[in-house]
Tab-separated table of N, CA and C in Angstrom:
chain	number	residue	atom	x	y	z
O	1	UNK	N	0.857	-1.173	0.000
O	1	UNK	CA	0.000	0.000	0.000
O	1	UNK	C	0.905	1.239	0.000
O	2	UNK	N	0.460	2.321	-0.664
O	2	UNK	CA	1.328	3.500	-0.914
O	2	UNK	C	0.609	3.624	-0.109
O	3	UNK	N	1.903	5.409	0.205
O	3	UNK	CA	1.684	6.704	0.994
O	3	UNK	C	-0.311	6.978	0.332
O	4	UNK	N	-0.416	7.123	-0.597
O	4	UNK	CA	-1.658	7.959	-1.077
O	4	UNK	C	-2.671	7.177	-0.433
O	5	UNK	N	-2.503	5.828	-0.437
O	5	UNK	CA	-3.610	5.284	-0.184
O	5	UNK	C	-3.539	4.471	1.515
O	6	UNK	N	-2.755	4.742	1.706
O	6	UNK	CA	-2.299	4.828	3.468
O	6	UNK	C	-3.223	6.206	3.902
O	7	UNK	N	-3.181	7.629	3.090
O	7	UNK	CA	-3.893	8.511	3.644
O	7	UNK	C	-4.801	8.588	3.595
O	8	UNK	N	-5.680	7.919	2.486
O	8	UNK	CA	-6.954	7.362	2.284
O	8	UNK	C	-7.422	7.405	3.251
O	9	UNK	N	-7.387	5.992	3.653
O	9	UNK	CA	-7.794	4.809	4.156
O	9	UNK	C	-7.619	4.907	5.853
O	10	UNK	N	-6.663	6.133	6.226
O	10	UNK	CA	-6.756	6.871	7.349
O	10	UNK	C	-7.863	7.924	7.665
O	11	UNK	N	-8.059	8.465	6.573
O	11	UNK	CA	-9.560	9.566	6.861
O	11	UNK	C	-10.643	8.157	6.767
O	12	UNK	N	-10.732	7.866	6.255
O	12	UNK	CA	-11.914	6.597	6.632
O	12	UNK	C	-11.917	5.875	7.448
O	13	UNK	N	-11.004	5.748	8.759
O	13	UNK	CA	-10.847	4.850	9.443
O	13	UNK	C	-9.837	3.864	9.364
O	14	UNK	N	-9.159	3.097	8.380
O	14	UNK	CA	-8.992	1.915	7.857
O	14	UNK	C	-8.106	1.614	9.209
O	15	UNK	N	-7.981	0.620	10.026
O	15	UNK	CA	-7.145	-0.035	10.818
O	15	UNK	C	-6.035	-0.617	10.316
O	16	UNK	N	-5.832	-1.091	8.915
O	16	UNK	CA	-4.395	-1.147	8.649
O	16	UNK	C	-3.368	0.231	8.357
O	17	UNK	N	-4.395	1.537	8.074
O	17	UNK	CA	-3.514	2.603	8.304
O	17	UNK	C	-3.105	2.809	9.200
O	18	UNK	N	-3.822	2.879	10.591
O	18	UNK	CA	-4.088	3.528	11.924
O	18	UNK	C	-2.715	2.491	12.379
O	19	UNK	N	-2.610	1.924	12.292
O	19	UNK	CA	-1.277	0.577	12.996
O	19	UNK	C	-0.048	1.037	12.242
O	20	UNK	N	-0.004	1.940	11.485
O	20	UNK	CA	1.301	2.713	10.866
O	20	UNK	C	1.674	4.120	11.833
O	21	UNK	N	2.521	3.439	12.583
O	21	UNK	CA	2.942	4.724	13.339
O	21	UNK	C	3.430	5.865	12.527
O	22	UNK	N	4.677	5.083	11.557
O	22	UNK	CA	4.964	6.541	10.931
O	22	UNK	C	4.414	7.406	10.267
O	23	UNK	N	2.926	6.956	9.933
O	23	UNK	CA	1.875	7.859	8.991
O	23	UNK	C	0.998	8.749	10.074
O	24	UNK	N	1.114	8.129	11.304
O	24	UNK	CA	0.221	8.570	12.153
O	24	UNK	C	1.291	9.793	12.369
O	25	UNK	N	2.560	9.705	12.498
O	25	UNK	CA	3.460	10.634	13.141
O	25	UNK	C	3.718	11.939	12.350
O	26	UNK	N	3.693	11.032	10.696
O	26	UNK	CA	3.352	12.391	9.709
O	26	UNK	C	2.414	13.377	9.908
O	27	UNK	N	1.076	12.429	9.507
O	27	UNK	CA	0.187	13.061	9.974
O	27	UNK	C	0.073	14.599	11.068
O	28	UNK	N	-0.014	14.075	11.895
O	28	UNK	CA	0.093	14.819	13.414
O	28	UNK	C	1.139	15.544	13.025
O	29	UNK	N	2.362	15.786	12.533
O	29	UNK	CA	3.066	16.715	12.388
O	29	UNK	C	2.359	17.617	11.007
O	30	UNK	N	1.957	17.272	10.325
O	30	UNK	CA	1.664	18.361	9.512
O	30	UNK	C	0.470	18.814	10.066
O	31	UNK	N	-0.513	18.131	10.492
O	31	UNK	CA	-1.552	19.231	11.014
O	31	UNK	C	-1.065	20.280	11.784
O	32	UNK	N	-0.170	19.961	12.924
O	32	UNK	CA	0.797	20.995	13.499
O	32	UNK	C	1.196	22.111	12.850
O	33	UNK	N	1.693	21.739	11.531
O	33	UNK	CA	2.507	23.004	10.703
O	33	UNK	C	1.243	23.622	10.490
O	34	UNK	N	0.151	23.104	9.779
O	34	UNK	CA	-0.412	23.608	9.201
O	34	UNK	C	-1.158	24.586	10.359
O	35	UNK	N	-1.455	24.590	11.591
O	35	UNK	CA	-1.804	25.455	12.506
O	35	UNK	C	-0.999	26.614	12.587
O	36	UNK	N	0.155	25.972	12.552
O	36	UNK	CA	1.561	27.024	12.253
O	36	UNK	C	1.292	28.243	11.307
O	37	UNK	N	1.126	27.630	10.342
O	37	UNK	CA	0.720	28.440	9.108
O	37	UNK	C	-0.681	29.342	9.002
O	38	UNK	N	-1.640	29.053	9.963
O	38	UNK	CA	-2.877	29.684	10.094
O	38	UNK	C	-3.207	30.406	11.650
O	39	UNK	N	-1.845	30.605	12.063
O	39	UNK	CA	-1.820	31.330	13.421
O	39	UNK	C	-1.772	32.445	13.541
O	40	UNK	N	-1.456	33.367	12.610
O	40	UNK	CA	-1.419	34.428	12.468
O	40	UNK	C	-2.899	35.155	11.244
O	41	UNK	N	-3.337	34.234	11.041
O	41	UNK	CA	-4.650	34.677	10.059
O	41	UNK	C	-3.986	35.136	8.739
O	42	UNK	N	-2.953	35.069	8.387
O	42	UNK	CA	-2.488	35.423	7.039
O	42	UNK	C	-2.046	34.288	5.815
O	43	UNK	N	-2.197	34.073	5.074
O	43	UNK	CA	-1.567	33.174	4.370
O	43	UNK	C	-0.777	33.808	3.799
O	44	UNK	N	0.457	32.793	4.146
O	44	UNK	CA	2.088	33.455	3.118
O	44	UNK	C	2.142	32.297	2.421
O	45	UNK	N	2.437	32.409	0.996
O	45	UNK	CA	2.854	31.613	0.211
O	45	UNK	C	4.246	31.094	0.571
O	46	UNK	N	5.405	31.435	1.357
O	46	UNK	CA	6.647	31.229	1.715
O	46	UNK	C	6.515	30.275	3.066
O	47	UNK	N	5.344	30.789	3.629
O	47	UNK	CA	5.021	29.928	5.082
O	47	UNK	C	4.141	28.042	4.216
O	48	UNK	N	3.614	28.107	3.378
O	48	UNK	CA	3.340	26.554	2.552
O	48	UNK	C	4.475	26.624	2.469
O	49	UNK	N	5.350	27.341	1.257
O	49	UNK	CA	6.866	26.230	1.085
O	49	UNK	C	7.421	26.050	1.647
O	50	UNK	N	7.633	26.266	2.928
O	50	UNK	CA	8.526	26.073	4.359
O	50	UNK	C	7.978	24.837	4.951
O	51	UNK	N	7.050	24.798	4.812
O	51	UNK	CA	5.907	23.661	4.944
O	51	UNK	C	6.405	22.203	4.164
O	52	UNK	N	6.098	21.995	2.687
O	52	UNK	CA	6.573	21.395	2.206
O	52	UNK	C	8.215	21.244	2.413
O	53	UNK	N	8.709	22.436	2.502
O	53	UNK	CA	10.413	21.544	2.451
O	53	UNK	C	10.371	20.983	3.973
O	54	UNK	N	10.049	21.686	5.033
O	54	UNK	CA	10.308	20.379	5.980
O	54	UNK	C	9.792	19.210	6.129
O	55	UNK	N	8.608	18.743	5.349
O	55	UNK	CA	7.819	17.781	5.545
O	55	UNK	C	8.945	16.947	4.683
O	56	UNK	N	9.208	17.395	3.695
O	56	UNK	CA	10.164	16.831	2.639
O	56	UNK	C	11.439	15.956	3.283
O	57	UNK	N	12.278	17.388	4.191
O	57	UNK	CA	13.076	16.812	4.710
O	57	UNK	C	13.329	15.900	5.783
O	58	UNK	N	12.439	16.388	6.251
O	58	UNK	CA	11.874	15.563	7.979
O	58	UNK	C	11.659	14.142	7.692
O	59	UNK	N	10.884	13.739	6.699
O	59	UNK	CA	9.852	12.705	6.972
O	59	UNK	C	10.666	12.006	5.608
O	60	UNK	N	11.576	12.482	4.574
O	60	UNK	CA	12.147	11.921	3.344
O	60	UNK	C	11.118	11.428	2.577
O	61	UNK	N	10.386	12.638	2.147
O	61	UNK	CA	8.928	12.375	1.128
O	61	UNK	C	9.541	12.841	0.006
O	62	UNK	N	8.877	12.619	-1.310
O	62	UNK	CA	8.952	13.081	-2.404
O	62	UNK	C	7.988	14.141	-2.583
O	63	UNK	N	7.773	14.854	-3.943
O	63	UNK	CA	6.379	15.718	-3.943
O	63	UNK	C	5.619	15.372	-3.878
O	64	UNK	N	5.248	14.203	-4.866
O	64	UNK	CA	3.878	13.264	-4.623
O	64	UNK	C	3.383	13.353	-3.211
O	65	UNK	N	4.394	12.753	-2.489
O	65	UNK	CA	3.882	12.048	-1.321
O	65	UNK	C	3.220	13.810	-0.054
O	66	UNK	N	4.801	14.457	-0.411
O	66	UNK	CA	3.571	15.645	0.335
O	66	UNK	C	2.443	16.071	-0.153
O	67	UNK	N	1.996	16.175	-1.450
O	67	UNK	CA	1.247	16.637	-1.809
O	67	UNK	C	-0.154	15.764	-1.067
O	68	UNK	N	0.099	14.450	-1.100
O	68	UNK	CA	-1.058	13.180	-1.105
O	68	UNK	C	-0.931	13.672	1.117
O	69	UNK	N	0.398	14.154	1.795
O	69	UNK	CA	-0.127	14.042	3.315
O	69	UNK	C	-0.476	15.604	3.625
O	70	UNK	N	-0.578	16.244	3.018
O	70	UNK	CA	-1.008	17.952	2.779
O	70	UNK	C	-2.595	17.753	2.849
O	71	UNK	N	-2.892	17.102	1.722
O	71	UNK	CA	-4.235	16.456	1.551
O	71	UNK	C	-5.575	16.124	2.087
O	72	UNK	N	-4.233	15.016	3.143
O	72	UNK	CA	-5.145	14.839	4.421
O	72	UNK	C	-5.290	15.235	5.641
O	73	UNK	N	-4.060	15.773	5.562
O	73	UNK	CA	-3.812	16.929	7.012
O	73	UNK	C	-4.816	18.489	6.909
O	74	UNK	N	-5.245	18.307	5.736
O	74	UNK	CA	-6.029	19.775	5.820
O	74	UNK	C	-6.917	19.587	6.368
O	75	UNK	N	-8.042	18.383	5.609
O	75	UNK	CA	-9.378	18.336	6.544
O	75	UNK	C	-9.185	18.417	7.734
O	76	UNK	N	-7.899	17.393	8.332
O	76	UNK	CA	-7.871	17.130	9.656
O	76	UNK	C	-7.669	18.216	10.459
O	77	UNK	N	-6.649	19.591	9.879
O	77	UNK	CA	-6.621	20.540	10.868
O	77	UNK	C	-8.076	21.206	10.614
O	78	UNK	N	-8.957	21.814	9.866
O	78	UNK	CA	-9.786	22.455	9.442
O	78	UNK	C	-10.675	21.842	10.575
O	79	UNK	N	-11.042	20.659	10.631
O	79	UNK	CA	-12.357	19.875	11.472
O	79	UNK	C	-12.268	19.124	12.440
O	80	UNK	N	-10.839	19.360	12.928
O	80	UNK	CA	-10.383	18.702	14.337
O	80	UNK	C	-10.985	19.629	15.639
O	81	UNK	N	-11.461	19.591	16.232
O	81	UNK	CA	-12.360	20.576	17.643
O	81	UNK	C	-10.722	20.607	18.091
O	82	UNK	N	-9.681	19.555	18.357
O	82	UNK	CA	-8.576	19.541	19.241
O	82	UNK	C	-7.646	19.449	18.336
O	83	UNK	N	-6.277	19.716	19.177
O	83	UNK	CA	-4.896	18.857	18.457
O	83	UNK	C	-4.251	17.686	19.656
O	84	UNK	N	-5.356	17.848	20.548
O	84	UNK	CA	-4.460	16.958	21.621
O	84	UNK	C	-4.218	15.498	20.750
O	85	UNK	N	-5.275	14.739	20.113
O	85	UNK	CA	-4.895	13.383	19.588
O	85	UNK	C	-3.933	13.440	18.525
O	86	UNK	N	-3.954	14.387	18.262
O	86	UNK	CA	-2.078	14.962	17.532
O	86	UNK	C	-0.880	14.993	18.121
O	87	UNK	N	-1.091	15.381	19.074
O	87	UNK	CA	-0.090	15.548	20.366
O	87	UNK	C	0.336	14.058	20.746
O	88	UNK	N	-0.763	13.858	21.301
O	88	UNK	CA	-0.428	12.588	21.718
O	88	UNK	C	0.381	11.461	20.717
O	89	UNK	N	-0.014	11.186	19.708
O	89	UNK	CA	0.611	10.308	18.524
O	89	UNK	C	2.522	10.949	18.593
O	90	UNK	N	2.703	12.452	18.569
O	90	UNK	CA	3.505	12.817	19.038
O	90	UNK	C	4.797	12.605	20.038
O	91	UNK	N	3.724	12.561	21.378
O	91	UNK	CA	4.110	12.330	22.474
O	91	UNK	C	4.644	10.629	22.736
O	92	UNK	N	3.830	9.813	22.382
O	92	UNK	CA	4.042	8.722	22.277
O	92	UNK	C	5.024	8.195	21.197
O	93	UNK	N	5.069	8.639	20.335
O	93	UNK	CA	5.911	8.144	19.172
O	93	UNK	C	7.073	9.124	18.516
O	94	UNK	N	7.538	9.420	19.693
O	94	UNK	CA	8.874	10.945	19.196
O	94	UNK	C	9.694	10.842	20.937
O	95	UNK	N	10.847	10.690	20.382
O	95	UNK	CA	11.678	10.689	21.919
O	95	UNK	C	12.117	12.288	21.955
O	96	UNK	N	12.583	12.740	22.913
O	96	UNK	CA	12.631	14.201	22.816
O	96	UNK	C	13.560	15.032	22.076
O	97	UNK	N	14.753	14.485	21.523
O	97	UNK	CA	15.578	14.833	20.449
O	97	UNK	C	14.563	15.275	19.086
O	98	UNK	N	13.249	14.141	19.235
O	98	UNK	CA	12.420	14.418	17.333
O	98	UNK	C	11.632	15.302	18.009
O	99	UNK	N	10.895	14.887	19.166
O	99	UNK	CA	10.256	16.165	19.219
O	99	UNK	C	10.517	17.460	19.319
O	100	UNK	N	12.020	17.971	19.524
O	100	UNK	CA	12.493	18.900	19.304
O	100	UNK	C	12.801	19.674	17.974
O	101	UNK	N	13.049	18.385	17.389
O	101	UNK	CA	13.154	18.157	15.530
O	101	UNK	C	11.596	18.965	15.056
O	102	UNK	N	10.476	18.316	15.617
O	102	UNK	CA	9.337	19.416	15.260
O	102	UNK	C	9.011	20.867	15.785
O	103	UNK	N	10.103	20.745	16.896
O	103	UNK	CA	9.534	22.228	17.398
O	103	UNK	C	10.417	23.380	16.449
O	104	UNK	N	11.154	22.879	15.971
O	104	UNK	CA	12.490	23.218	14.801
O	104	UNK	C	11.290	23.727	13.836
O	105	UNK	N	10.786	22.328	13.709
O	105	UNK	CA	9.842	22.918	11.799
O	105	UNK	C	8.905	24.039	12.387
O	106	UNK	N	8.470	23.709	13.481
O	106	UNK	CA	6.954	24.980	13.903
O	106	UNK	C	7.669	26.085	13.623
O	107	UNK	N	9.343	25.818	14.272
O	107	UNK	CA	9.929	27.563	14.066
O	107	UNK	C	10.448	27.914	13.212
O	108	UNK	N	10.269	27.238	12.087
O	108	UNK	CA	10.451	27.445	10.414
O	108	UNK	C	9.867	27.743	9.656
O	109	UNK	N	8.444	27.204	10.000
O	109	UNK	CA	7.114	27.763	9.335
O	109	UNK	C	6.928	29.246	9.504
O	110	UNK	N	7.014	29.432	10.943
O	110	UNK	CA	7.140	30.658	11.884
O	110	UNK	C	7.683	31.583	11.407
O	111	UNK	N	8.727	31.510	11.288
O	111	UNK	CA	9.862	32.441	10.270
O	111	UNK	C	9.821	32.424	9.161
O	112	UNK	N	8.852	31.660	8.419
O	112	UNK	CA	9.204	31.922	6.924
O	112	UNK	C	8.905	32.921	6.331
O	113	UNK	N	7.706	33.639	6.619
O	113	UNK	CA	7.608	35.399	6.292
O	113	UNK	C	8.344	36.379	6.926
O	114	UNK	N	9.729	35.813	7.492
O	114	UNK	CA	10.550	37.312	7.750
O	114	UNK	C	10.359	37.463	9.458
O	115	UNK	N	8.992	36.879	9.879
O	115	UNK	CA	8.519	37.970	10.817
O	115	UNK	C	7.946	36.975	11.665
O	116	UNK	N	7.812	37.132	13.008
O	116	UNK	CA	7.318	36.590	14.436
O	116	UNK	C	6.433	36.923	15.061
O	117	UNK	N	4.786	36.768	14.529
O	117	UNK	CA	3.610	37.199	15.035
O	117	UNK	C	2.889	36.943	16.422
O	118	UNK	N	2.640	37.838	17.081
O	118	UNK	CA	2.173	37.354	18.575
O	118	UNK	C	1.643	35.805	18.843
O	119	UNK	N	0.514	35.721	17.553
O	119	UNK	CA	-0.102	34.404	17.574
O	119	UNK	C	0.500	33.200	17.477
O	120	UNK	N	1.686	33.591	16.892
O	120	UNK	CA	2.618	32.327	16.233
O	120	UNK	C	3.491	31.878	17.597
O	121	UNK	N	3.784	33.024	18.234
O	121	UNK	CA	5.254	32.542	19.305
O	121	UNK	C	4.435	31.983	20.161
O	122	UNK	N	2.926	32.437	20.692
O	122	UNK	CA	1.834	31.726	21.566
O	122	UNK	C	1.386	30.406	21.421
O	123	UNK	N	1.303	29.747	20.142
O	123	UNK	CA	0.981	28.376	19.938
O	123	UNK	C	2.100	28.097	20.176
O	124	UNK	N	2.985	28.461	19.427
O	124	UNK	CA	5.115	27.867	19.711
O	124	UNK	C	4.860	27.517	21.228
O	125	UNK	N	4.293	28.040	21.890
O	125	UNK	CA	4.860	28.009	23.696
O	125	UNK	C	3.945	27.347	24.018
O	126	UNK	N	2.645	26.877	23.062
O	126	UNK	CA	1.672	26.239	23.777
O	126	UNK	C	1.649	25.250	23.070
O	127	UNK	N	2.109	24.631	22.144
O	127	UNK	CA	2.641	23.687	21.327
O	127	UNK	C	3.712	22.792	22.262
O	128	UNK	N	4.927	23.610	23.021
O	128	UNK	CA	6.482	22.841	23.517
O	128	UNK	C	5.470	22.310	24.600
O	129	UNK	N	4.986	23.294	25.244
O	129	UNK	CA	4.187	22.510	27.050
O	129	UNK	C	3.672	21.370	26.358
O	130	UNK	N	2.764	21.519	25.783
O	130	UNK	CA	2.150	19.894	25.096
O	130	UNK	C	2.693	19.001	24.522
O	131	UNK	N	3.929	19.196	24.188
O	131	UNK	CA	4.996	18.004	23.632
O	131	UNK	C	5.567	17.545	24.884
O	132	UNK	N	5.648	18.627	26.658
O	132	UNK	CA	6.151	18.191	27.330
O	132	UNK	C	7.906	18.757	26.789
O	133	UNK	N	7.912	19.385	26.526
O	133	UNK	CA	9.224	20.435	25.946
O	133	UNK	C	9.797	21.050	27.508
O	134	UNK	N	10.906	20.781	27.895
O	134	UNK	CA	11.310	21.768	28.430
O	134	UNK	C	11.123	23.343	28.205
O	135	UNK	N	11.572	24.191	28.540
O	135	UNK	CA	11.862	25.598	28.236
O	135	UNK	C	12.799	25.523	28.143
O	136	UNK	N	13.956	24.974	28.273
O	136	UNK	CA	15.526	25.192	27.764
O	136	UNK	C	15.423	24.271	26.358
O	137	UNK	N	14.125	23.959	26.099
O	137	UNK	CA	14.396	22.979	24.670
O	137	UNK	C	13.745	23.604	23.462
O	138	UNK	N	12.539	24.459	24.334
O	138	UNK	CA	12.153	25.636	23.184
O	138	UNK	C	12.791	26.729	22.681
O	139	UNK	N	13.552	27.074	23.786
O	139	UNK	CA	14.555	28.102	23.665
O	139	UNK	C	15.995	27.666	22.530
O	140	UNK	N	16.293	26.644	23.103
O	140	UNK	CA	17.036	25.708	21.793
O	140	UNK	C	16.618	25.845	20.796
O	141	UNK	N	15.344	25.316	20.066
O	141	UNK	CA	15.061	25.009	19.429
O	141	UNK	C	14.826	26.430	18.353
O	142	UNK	N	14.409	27.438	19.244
O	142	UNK	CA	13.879	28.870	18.710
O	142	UNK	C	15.778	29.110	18.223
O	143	UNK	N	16.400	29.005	18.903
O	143	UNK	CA	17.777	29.781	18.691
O	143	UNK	C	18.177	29.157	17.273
O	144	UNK	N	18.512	27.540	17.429
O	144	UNK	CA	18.711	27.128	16.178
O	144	UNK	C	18.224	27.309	14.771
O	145	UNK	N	17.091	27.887	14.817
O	145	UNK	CA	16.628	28.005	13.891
O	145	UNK	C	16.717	29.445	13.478
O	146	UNK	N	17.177	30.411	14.516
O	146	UNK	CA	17.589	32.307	14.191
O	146	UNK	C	19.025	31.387	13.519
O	147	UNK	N	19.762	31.008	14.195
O	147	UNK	CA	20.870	31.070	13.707
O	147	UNK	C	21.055	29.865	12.163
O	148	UNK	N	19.824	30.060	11.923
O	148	UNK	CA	20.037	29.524	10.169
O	148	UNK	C	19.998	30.571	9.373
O	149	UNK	N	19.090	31.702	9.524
O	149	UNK	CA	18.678	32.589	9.296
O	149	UNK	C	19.721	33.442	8.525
């Protein structure tokens, strides 16, 4: 079974998707970004491609394949009431080195228009507590990513 039809078969339920951690882990990370990206009420075209290249790099997708977990991560952020069952897939399936690895992409998305919107650094901080992030790991994580810049 491909990526495309792994994401399928996840918006429908399918239990042989749901038993794929690493789709579940995709998943849950791009709905993340994609909150990322709609935290500030603006759409930047630079904040999607920041999007795609980390999903790219993070997860070693091709275009296809982001395009096909973009897909399904939209409904899911759009009509999710929560992100906690995001979190959690997260929490459970990311030791704190990766989950730091995502707090990296949130602060990439974050930065990709230049600029650091009240709304954005507020989920950032309410995003790390829910990963269970230190504050010396958000702070890490925020620095590493100025100093790509």
């Amino acid at each position: 079974m491909n990526l495309l039809e792994k994401l399928r078969n996840s918006l429908g339920g399918d239990s042989a998707a749901d038993e794929d951690p690493e789709h579940r882990l995709q998943l849950a990370a791009a709905v993340l970004l994609l909150e990322m990206e709609h935290a500030d009420h603006v759409y930047e075209t630079t904040e999607r491609a920041e999007i795609e290249r980390q999903l790219k790099a993070h997860f070693n997708l091709d275009d296809d394949e982001v395009v096909a977990l973009l897909a399904a991560a939209e409904p899911e952020a759009r009509e999710s009431v929560s992100l906690h069952g995001f979190l959690r897939a997260l929490n459970d399936g990311l030791s704190m080195p990766e989950k730091r690895r995502v707090l990296e992409m949130l602060w990439r998305v974050a930065y990709a228009d230049e600029r650091l919107d009240p709304q954005e650094e507020h989920l950032l901080r309410h995003l790390s507590e829910l990963l269970h992030m230190p504050h010396s790991e958000f702070i890490k994580a925020k620095l590493a990513v100025q100093g790509d810049g």
